[in-house]
Coordinates of N, CA and C and ligand atoms in Angstrom, one line a residue:
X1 N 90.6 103.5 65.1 CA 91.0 103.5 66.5 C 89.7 103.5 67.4
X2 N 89.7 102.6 68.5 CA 88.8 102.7 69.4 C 89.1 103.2 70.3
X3 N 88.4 104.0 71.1 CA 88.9 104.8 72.2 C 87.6 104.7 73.6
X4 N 87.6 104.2 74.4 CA 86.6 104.8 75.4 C 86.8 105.3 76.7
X5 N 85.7 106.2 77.0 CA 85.9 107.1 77.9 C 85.0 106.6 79.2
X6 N 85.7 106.3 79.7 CA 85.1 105.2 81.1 C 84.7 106.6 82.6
X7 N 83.8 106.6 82.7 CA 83.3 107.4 84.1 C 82.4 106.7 84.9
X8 N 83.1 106.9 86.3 CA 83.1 106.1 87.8 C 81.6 106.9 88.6
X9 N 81.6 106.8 89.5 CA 80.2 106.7 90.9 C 80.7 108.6 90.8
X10 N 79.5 108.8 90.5 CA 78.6 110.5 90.7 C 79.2 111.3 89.4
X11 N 79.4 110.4 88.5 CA 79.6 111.7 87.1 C 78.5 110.9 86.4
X12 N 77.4 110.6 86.3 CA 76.1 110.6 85.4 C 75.5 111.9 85.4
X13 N 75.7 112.7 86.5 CA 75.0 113.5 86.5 C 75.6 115.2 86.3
X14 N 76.6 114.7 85.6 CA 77.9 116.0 86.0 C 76.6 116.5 84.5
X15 N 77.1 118.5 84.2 CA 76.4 119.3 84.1 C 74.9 119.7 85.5
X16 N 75.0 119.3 86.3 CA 73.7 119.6 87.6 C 74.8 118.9 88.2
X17 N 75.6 117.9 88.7 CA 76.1 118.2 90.0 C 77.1 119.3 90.2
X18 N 77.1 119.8 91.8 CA 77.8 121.0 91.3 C 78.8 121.6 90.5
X19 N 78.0 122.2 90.0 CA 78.6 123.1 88.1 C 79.9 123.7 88.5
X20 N 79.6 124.2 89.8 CA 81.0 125.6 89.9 C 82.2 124.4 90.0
X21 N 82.0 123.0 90.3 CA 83.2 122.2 90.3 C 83.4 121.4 89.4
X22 N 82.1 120.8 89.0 CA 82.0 119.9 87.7 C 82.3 120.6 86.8
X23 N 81.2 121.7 86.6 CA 81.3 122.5 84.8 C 79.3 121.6 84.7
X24 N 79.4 122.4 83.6 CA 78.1 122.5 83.3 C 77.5 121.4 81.6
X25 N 78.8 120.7 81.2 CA 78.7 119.8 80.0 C 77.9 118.7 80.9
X26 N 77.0 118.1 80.5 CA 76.3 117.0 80.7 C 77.0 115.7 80.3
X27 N 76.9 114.4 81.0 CA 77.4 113.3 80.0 C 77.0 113.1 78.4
X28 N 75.3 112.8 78.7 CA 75.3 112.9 77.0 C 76.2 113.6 76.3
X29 N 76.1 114.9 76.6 CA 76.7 115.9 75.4 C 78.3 115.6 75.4
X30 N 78.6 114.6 76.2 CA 80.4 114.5 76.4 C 80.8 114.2 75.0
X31 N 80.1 113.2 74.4 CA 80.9 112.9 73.0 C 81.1 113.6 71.7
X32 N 79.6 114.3 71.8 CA 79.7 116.0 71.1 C 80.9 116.2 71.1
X33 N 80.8 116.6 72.1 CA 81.8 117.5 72.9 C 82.9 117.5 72.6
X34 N 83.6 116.3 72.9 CA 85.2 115.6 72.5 C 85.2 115.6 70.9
X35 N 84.1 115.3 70.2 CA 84.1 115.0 68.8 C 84.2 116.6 68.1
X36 N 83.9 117.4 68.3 CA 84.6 119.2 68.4 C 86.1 118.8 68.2
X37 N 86.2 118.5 68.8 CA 87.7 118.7 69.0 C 89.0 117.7 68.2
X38 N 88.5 116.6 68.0 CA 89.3 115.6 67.4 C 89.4 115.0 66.0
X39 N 90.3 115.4 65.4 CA 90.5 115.3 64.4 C 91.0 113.9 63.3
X40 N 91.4 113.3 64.4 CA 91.7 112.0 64.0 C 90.4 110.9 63.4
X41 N 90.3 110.4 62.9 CA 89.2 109.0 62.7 C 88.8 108.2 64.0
X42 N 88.1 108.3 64.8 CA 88.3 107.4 65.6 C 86.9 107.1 66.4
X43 N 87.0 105.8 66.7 CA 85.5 105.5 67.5 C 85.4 106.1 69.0
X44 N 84.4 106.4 69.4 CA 84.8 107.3 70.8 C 83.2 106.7 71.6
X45 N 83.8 105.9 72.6 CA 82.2 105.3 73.4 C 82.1 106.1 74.8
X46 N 81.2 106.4 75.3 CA 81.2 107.1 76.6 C 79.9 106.0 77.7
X47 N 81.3 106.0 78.5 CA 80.2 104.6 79.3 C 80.6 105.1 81.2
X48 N 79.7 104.7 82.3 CA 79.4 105.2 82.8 C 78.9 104.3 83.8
X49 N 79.4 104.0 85.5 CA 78.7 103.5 85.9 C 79.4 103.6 87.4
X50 N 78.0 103.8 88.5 CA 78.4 103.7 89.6 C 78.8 102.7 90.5
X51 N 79.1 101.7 90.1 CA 79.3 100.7 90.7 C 81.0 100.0 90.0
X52 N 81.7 99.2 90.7 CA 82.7 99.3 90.8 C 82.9 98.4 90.0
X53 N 82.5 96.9 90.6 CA 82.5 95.6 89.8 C 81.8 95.5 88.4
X54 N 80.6 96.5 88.0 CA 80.2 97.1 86.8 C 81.5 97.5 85.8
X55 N 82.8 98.6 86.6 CA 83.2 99.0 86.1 C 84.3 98.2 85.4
X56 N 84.8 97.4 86.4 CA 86.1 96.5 85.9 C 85.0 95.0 84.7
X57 N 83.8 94.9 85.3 CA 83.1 94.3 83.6 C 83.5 94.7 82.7
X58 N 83.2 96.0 82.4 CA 83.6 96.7 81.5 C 84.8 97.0 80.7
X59 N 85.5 97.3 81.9 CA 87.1 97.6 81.4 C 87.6 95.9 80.5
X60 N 87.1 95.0 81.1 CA 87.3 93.8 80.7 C 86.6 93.1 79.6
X61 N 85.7 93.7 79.3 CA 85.2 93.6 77.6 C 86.0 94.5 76.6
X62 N 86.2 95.8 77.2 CA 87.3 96.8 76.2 C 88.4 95.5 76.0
X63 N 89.1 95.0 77.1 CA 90.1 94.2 76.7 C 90.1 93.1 75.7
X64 N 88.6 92.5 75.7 CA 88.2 91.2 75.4 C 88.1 91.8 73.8
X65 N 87.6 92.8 73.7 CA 87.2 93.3 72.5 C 88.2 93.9 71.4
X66 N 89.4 94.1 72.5 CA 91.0 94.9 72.0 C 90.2 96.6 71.4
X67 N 89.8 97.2 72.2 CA 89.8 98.5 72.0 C 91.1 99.2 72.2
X68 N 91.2 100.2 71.7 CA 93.1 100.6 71.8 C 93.3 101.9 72.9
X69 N 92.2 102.0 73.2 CA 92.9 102.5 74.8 C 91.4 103.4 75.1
X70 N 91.8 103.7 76.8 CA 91.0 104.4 77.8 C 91.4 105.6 78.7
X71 N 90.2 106.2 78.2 CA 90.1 107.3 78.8 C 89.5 107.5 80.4
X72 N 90.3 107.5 81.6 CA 89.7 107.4 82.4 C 89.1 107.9 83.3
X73 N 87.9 108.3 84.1 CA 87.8 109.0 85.3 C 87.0 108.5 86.1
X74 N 87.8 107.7 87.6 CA 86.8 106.5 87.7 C 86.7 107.8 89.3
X75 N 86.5 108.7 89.4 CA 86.0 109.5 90.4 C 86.3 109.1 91.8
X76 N 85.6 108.8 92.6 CA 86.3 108.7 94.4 C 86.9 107.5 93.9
X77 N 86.3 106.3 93.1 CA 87.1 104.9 93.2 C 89.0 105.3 93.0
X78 N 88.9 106.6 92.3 CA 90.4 106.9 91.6 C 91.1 106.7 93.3
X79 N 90.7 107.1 94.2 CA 91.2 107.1 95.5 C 91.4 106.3 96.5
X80 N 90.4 105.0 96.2 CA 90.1 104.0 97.0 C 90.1 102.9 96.2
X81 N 90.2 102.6 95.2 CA 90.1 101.1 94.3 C 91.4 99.9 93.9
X82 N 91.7 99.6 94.8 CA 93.1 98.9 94.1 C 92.3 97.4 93.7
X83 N 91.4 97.4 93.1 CA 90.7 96.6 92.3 C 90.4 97.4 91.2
X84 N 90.4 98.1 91.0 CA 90.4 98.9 89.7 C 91.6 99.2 89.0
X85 N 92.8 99.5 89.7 CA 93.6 99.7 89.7 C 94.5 98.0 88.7
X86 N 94.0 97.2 89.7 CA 94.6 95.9 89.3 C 94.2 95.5 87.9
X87 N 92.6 95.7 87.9 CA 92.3 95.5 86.2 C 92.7 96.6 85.4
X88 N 93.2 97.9 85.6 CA 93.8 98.5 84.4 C 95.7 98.2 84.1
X89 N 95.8 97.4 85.3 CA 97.3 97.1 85.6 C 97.3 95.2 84.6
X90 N 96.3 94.9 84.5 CA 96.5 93.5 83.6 C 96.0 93.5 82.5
X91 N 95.2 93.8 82.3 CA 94.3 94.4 80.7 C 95.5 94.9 80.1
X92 N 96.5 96.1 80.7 CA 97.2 96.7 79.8 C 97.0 97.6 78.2
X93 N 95.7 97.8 78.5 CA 95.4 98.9 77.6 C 95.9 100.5 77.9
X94 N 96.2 100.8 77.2 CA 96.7 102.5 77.7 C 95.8 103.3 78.1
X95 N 95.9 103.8 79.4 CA 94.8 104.8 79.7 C 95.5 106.0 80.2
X96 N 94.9 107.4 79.9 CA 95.0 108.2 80.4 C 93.9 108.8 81.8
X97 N 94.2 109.1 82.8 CA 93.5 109.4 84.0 C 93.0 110.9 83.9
X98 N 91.5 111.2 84.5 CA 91.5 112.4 83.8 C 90.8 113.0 84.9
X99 N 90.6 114.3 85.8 CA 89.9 114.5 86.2 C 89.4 115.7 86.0
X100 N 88.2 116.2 86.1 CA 87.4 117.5 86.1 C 87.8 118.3 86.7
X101 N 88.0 118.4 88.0 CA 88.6 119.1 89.1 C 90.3 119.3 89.4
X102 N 90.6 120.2 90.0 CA 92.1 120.0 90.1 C 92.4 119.5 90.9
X103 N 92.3 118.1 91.7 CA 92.5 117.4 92.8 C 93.1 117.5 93.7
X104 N 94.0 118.1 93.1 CA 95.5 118.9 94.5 C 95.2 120.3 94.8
X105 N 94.3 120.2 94.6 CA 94.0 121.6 95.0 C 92.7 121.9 96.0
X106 N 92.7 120.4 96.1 CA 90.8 119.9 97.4 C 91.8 119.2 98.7
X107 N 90.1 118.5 99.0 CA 90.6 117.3 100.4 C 91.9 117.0 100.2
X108 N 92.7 116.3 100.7 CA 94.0 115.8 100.8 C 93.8 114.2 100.9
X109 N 92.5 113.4 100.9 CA 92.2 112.0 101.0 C 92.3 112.2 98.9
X110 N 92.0 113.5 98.4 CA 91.9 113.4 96.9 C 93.4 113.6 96.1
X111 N 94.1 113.1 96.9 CA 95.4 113.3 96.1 C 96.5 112.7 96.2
X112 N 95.6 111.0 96.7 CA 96.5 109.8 96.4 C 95.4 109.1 95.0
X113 N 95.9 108.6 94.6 CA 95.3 108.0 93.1 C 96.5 106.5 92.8
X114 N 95.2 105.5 93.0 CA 95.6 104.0 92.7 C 96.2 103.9 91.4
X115 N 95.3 104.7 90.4 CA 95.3 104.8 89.3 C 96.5 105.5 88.7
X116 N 96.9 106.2 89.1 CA 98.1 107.0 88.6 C 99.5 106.2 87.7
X117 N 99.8 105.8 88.8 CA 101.0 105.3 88.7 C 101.1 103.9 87.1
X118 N 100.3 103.6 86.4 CA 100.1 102.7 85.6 C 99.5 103.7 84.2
X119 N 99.0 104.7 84.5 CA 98.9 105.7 83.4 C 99.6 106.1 82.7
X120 N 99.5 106.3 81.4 CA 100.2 107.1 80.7 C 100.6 108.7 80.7
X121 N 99.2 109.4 81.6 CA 99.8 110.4 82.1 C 98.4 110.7 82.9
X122 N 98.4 112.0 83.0 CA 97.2 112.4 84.2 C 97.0 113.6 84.0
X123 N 95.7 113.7 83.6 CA 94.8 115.7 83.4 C 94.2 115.7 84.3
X124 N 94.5 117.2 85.1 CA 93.1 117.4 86.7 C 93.3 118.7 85.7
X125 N 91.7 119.0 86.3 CA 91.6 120.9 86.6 C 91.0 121.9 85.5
X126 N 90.8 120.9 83.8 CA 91.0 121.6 83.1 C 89.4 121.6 83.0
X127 N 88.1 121.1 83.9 CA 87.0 120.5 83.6 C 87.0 120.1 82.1
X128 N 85.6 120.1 81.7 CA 85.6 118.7 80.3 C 86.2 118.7 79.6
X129 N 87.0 119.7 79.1 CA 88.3 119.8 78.6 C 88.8 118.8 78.8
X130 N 89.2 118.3 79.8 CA 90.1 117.5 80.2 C 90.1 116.3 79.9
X131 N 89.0 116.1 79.1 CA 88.4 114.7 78.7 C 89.2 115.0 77.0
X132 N 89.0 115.7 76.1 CA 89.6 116.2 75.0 C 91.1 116.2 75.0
X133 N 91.8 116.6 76.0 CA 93.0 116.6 76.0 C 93.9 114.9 75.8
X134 N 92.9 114.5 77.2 CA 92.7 112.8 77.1 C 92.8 112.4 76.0
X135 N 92.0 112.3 75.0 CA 92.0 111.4 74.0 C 93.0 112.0 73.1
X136 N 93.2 113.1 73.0 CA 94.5 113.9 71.6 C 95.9 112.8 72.2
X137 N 95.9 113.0 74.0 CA 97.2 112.3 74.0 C 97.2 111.3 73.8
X138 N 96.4 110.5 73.9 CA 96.2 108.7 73.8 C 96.2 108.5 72.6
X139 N 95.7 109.5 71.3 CA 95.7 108.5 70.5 C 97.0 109.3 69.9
X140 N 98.2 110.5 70.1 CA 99.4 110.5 69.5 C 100.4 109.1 70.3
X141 N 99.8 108.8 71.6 CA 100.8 107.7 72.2 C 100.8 106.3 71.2
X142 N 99.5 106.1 70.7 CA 99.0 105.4 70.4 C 99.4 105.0 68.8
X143 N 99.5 106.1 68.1 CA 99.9 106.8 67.0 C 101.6 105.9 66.9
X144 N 102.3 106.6 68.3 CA 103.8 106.6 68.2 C 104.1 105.4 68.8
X145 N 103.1 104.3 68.9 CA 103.5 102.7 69.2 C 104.0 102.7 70.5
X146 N 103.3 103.7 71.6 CA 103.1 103.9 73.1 C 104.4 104.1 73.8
Ligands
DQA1 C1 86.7 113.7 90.2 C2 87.5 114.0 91.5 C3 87.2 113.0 92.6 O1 88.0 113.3 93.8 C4 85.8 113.0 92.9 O2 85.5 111.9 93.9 C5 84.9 112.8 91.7 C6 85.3 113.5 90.5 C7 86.9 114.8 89.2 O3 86.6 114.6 88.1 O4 87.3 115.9 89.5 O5 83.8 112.2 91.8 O6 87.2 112.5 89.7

């Protein structure tokens, strides 16, 4: 099983940007990290970029490639992208939406999500955790023929 974990504009630097909201795991160490935790066999890519049309590249090689699903946290774009939104709405790979923070619980511009509604489900709040939780659901959805 392939799995990747796609992150959007200002989490390259999560562990130093602010910790008390980020958490203090670094990207590199994100796959570590997840790989603690998962028990299943599975390929796990952690990819990353602040730019938008970079990101739907991307998303669109997973497709081209038939990876079996994504992990997502495309950060402010989650709020403003209905171009993002549209490539995870035609690709049709299963993604889970994930965020660090507990969204509804900030700004109120952070608690509409393009992304939402085409997910399989949605983690806020639990920081990097929340990326772990991500892939356990996706790959039992994945598991149970979605
Ligand atoms: C975030 C929440 C977004 O509102 C914010 O723009 C981010 C990170 C999170 O992981 O909590 O960059 O997606």
């Amino acid at each position: 099983m392939k799995i990747s974990i796609v992150n959007g504009p200002n989490l390259k630097y999560i562990g130093q940007r602010e910790p008390d909201i980020y958490g203090n795991v670094s990207l590199d160490n994100l796959k570590n990290y997840i790989n603690q935790y998962i028990k299943t066999p599975c390929q796990i890519e952690v990819y990353q970029s602040n730019s938008e049309g970079a990101l739907i590249d991307y998303l669109e090689t997973l497709w081209e490639n038939e990876w079996d699903g994504i992990v997502i946290n495309a950060g402010a774009y989650t709020h403003t992208s209905i171009a993002l939104a549209d490539c995870l709405s035609w690709i049709k790979l299963p993604y889970v939406e994930v965020h660090l923070s507990n969204i509804y619980a900030r700004e109120t511009f952070r608690h509409k999500s393009f992304l939402s509604a085409k997910a399989i489900g949605v983690i806020c709040g639990f920081g990097i955790y929340g990326y772990v939780l991500g892939v356990q659901a996706l790959i039992k959805n994945i598991e149970q023929g979605g």
